[in-house]
mmCIF file of C-alpha atoms in Angstrom:
data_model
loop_
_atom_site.group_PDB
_atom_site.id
_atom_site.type_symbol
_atom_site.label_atom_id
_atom_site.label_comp_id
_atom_site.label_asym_id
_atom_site.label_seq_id
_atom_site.Cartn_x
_atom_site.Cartn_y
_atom_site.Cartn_z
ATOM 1 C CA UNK S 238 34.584 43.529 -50.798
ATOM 2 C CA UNK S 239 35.592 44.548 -47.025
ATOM 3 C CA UNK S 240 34.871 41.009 -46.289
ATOM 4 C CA UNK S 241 37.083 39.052 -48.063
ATOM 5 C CA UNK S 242 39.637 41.767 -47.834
ATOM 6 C CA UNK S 243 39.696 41.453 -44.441
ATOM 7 C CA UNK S 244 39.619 37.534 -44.577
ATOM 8 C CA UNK S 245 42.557 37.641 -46.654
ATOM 9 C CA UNK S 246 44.447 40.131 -44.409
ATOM 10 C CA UNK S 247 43.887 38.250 -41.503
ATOM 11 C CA UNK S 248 45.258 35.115 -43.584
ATOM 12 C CA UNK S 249 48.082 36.831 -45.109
ATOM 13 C CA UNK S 250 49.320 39.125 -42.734
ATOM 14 C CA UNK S 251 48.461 37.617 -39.024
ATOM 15 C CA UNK S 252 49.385 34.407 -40.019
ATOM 16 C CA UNK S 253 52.162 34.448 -37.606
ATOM 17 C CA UNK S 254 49.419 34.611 -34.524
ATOM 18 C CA UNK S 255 47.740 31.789 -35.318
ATOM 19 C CA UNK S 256 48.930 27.956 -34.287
ATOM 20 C CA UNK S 257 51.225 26.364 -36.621
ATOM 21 C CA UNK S 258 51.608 22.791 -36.981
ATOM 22 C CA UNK S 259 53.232 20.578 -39.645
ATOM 23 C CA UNK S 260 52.091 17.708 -41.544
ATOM 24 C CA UNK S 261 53.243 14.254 -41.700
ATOM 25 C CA UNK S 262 52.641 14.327 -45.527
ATOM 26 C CA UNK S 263 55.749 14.391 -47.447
ATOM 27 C CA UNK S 264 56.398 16.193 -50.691
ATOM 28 C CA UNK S 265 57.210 14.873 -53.808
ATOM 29 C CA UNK S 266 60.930 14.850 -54.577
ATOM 30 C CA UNK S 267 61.123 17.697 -57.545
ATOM 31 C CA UNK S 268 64.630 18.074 -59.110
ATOM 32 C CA UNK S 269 64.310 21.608 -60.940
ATOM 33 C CA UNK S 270 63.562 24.684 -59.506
ATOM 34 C CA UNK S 271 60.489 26.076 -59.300
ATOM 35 C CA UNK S 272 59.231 23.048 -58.196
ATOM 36 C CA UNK S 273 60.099 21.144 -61.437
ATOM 37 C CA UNK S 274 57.121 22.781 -62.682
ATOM 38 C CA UNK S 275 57.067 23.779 -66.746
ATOM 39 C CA UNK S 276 57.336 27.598 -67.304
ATOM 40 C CA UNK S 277 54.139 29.179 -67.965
ATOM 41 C CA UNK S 278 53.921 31.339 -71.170
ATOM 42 C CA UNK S 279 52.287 34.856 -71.079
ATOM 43 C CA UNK S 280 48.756 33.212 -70.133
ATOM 44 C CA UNK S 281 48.731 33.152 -65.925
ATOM 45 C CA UNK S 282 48.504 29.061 -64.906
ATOM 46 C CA UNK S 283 48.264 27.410 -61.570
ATOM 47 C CA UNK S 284 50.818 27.168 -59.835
ATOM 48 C CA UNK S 285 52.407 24.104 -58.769
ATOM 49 C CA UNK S 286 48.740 22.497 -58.989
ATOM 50 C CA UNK S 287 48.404 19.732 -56.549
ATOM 51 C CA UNK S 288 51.838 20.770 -54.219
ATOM 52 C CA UNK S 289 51.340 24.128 -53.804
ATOM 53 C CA UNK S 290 47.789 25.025 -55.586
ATOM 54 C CA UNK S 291 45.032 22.861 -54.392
ATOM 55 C CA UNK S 292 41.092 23.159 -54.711
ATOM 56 C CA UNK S 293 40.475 21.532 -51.876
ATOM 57 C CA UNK S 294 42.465 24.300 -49.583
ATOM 58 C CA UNK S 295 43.047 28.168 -49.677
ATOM 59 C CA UNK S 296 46.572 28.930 -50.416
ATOM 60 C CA UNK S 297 48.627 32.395 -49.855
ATOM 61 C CA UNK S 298 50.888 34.123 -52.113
ATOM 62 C CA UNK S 299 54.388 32.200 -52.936
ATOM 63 C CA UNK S 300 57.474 34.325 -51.700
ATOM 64 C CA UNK S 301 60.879 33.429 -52.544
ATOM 65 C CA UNK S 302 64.229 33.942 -50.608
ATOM 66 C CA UNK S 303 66.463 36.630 -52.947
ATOM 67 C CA UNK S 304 68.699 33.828 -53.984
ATOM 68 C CA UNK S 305 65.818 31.201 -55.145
ATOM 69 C CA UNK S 306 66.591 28.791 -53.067
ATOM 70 C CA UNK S 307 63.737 28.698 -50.592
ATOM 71 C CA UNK S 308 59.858 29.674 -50.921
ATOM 72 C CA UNK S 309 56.922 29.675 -48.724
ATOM 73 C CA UNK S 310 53.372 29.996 -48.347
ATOM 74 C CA UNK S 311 50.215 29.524 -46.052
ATOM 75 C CA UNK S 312 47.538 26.814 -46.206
ATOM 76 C CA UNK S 313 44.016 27.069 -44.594
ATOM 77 C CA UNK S 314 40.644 25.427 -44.924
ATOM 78 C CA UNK S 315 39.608 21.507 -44.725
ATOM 79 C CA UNK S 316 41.294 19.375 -42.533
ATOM 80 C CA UNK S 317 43.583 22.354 -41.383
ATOM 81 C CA UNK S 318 41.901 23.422 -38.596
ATOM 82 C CA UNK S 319 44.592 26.388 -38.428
ATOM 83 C CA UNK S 320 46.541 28.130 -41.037
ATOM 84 C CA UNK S 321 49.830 26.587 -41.673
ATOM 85 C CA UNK S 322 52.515 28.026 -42.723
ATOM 86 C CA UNK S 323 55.002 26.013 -45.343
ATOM 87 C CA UNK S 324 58.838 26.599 -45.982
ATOM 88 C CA UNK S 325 60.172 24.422 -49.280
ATOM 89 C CA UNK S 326 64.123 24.310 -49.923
ATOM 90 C CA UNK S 327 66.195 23.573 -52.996
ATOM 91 C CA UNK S 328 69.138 21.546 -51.648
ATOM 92 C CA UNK S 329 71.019 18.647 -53.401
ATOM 93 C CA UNK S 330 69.153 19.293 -56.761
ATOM 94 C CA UNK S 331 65.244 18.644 -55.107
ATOM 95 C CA UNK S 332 62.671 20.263 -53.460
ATOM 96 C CA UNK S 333 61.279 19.409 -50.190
ATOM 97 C CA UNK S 334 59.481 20.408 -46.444
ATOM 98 C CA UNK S 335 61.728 22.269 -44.289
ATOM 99 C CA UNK S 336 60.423 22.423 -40.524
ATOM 100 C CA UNK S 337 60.773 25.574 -38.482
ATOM 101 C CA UNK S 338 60.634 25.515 -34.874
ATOM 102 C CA UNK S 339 58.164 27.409 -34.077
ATOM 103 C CA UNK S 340 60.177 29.330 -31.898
ATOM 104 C CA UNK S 341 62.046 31.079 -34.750
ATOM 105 C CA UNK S 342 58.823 31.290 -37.154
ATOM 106 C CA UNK S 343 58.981 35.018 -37.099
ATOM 107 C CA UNK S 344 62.162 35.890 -37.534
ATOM 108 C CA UNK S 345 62.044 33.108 -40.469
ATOM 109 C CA UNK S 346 59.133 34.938 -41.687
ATOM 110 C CA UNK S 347 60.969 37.982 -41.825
ATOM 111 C CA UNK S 348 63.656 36.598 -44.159
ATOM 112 C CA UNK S 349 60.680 36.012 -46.747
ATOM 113 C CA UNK S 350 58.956 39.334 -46.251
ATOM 114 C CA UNK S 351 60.349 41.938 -43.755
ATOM 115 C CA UNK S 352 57.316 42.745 -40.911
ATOM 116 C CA UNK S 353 55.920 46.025 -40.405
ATOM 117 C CA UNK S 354 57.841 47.048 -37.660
ATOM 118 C CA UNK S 355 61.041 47.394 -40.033
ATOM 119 C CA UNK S 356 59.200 50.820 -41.534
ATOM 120 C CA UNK S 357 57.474 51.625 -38.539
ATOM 121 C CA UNK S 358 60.591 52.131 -36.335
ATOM 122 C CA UNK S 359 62.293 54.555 -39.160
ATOM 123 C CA UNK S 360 61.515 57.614 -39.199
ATOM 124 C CA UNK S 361 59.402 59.381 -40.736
ATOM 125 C CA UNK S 362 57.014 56.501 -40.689
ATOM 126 C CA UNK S 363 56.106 56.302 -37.292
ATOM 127 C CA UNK S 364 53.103 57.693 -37.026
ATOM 128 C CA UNK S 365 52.047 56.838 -40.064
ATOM 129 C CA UNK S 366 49.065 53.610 -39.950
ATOM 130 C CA UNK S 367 51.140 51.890 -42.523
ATOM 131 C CA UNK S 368 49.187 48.615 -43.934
ATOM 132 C CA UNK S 369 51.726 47.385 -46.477
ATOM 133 C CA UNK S 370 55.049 48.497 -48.418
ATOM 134 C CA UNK S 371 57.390 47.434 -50.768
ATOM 135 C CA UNK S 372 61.283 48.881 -51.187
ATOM 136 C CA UNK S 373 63.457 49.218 -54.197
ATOM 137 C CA UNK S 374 67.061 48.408 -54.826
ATOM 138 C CA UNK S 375 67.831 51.997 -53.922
ATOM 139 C CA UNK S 376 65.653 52.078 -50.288
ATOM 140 C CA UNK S 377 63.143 53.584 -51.726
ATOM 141 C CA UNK S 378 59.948 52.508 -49.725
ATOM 142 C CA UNK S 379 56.700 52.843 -51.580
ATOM 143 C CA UNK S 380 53.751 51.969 -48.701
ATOM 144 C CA UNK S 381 49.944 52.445 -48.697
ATOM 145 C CA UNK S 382 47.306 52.992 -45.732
ATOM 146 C CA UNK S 383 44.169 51.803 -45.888
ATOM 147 C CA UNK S 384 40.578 51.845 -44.419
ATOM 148 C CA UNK S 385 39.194 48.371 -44.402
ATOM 149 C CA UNK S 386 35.626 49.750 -44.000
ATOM 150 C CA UNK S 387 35.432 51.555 -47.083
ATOM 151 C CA UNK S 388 38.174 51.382 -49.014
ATOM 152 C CA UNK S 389 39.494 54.447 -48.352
ATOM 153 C CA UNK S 390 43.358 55.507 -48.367
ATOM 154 C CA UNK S 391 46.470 55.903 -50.960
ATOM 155 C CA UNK S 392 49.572 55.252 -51.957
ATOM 156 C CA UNK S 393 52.678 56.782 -50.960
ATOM 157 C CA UNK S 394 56.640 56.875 -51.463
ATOM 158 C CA UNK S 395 59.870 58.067 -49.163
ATOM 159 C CA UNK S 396 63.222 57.891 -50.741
ATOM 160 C CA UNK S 397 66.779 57.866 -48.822
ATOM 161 C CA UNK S 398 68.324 61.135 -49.193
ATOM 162 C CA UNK S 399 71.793 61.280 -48.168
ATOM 163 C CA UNK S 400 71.246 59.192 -45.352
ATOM 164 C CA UNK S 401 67.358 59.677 -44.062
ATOM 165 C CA UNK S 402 64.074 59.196 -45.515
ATOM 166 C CA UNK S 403 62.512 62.287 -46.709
ATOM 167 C CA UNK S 404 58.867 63.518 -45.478
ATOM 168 C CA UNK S 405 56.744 60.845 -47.393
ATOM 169 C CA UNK S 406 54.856 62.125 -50.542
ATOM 170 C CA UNK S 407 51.280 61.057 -51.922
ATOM 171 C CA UNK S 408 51.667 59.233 -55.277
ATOM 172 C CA UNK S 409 49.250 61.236 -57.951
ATOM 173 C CA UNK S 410 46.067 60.193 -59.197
ATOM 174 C CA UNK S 411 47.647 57.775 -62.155
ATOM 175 C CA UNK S 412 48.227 55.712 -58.737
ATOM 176 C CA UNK S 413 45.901 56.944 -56.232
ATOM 177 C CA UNK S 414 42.336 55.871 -57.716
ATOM 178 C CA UNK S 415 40.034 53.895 -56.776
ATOM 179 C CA UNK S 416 39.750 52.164 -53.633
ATOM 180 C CA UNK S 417 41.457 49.144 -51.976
ATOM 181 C CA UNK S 418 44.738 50.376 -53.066
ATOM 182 C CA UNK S 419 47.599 47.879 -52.309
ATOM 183 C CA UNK S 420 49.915 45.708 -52.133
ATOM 184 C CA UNK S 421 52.421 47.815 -54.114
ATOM 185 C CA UNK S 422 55.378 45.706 -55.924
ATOM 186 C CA UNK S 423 58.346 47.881 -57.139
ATOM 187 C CA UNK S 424 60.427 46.987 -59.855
ATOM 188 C CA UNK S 425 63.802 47.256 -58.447
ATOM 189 C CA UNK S 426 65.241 49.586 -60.263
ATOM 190 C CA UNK S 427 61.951 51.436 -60.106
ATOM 191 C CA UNK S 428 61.158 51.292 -63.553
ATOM 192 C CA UNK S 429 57.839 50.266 -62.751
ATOM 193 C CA UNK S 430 55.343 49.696 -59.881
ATOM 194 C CA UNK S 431 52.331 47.205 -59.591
ATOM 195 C CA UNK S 432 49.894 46.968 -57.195
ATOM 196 C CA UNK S 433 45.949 45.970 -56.895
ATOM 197 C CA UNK S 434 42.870 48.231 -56.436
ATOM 198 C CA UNK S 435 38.861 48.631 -57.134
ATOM 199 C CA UNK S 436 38.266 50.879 -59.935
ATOM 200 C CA UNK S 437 34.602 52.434 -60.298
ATOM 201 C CA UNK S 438 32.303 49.767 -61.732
ATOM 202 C CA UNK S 439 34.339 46.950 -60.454
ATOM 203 C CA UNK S 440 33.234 45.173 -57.401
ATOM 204 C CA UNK S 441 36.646 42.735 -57.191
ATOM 205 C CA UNK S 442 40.496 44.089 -56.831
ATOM 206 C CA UNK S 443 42.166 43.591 -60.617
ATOM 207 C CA UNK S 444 46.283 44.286 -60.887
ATOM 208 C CA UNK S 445 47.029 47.287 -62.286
ATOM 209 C CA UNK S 446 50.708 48.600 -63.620
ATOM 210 C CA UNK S 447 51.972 52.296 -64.003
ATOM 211 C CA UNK S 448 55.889 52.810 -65.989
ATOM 212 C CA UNK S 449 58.245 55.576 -64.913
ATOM 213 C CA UNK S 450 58.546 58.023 -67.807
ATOM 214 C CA UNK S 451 61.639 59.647 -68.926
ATOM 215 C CA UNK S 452 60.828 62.444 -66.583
ATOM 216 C CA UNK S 453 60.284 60.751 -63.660
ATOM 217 C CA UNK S 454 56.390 61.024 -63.272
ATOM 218 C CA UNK S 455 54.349 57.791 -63.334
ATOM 219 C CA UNK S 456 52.004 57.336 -66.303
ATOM 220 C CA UNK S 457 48.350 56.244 -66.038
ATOM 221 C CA UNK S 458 47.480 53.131 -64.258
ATOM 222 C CA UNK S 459 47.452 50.348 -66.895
ATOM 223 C CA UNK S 460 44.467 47.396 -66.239
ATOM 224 C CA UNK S 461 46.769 44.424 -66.772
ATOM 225 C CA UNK S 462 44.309 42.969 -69.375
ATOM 226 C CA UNK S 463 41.716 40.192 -69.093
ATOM 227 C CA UNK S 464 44.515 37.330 -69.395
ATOM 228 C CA UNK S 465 45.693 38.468 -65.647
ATOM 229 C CA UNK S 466 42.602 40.003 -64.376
ATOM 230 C CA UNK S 467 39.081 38.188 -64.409
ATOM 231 C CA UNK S 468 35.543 38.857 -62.487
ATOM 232 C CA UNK S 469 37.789 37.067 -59.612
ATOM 233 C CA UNK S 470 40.007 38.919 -57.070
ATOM 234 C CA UNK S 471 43.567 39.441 -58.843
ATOM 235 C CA UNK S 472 45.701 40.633 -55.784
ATOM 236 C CA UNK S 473 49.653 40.781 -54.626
ATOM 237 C CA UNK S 474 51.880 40.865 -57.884
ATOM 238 C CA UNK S 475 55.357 39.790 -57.385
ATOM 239 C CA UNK S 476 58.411 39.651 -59.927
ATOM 240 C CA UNK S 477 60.503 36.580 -58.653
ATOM 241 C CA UNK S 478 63.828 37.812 -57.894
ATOM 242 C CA UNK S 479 65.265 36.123 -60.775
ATOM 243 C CA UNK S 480 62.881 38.390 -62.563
ATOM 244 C CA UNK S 481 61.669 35.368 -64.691
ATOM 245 C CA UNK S 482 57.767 35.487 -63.615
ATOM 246 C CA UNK S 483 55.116 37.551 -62.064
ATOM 247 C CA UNK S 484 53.024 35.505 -59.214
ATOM 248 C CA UNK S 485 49.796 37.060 -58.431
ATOM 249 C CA UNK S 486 46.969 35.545 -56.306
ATOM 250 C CA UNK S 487 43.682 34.671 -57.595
ATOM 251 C CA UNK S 488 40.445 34.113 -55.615
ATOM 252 C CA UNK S 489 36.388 34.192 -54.754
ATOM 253 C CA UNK S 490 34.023 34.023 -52.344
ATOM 254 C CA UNK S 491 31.894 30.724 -51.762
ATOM 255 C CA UNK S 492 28.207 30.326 -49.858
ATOM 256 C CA UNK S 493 27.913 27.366 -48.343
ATOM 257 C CA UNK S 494 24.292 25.873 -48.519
ATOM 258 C CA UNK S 495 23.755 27.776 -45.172
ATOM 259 C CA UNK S 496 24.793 30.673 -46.638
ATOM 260 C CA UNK S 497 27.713 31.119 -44.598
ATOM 261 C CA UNK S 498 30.435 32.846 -47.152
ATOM 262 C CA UNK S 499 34.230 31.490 -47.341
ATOM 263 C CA UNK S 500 37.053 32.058 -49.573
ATOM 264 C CA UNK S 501 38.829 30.103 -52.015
ATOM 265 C CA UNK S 502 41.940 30.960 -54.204
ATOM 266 C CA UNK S 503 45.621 30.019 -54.780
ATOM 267 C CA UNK S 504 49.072 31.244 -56.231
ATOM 268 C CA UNK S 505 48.858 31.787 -60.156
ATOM 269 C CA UNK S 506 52.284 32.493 -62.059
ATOM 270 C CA UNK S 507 52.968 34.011 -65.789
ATOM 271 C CA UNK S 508 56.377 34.607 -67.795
ATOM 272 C CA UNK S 509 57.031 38.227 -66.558
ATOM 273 C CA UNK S 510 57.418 39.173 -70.508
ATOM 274 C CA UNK S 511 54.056 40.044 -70.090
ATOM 275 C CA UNK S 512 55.203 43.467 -68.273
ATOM 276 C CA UNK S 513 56.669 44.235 -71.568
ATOM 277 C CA UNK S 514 53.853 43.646 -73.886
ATOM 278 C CA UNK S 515 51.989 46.572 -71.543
ATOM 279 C CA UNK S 516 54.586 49.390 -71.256
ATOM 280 C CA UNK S 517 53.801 52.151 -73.509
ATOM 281 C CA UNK S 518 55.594 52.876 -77.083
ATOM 282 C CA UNK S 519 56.391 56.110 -76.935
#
């Protein structure tokens, strides 16, 4: 597991290190959003197979700009010698490439998904090894630490009390079992809280979902069911802002003939009624 986790990571989240170049290759002209792409029902699909979702390359998670009008991801493998980093904008009813200068590719970054340094300048985060976090509509940040050689760590949340964040608390054990715990996503109104993790006799992350009960508690970590979550790695769920659809990533590990391991996967997307269909009755 540590070794694909940590391929991923240093896909995902040092991205920004790495050289970024643009192709010459146009995209299609699309003229709805979400890349003119029909709406998947409640079983997860490709997305955007062929623009965004390719088997020939690995591709990151999809983020969106709050307002829909922008997304991005990360492309790696075959004739990308090093990962690049894509930016698509809605404008005048179609979809297309928008080019960064690579000067600003980290502050454009941030727009997408704010860096680690936003937490880890507040207090009282600083000395905290932060990996990942997520923050709800009301500031509060839910964030996880991690040890990449094991597994090891947890989840945690802080919310803004008049003003300042309070000491950070350990989430229980509904949350806080297994290992590889991360990549929290809060509903934003906090309603519920997703996030991906190894549970004992699984040897790949699957998504998991806990609700909010009535007395503010979380309930038991819900497996998001076999339509989401497969012998594959399931990883990074993400509501889109319009709240229409949950994007997770999907993936494996390859050998190559000389036994040399790599890793494949790509953005999948589902109508976020499936949420629904898993919170409890009662």
């Amino acid at each position: 597991m540590k070794h694909i986790y940590l391929s991923i990571t240093v896909l995902l989240l040092n991205v920004a290190l790495s050289f970024i170049s643009y192709s010459k290759e146009s995209f299609p002209v699309l003229t709805q959003r979400y890349l003119g792409q029909s709406p998947p029902g409640l079983t997860p699909e490709l997305f955007a197979s062929d623009i965004v979702a390719t088997t020939a390359h690995l591709e990151s998670e999809v983020l969106f700009l709050p307002d829909m009008t922008e997304l991005s991801f990360t492309r790696s493998g075959g004739k990308y010698k090093a990962p690049e980093w894509i930016v698509m904008q809605y404008r005048n009813n179609q979809w297309s490439k928008k080019p960064i200068p690579v000067t600003d590719i980290d502050d454009y970054k941030a727009l997408f998904s704010p860096s680690l340094s936003v937490i880890k300048n507040i207090e009282p985060f600083k000395n905290i090894p932060i990996v990942g976090f997520d923050i709800s509509s009301q500031g509060t940040y839910y964030f996880y630490v991690l040890d990449f050689k094991d597994g090891s760590g947890h989840m945690s949340y802080s919310r803004l009390i008049d003003g300042q964040y309070e000491v950070p608390k350990k989430m229980s054990t509904a949350v806080n079992k297994g290992k590889y715990i991360a990549h929290p996503f809060i509903a934003p109104d906090e309603s519920y809280l997703m996030w991906d993790a190894e549970r004992e006799g699984e040897n790949t992350p699957d998504i998991y979902i806990s609700f909010r009960k009535k007395d503010g508690s979380w309930g038991e970590a819900i497996n998001m069911g076999e339509k989401i979550n497969t012998p594959r790695y399931e990883q990074r769920p993400k509501v889109t802002p319009d709240g229409k659809y949950l994007f997770f990533w999907k993936g494996d590990v390859k050998i190559r003939e000389d036994g040399s391991r790599y890793v494949v996967g790509s953005p999948h997307w589902v109508d976020a009624a499936i949420i629904e269909t898993l919170r409890p009755k009662h």
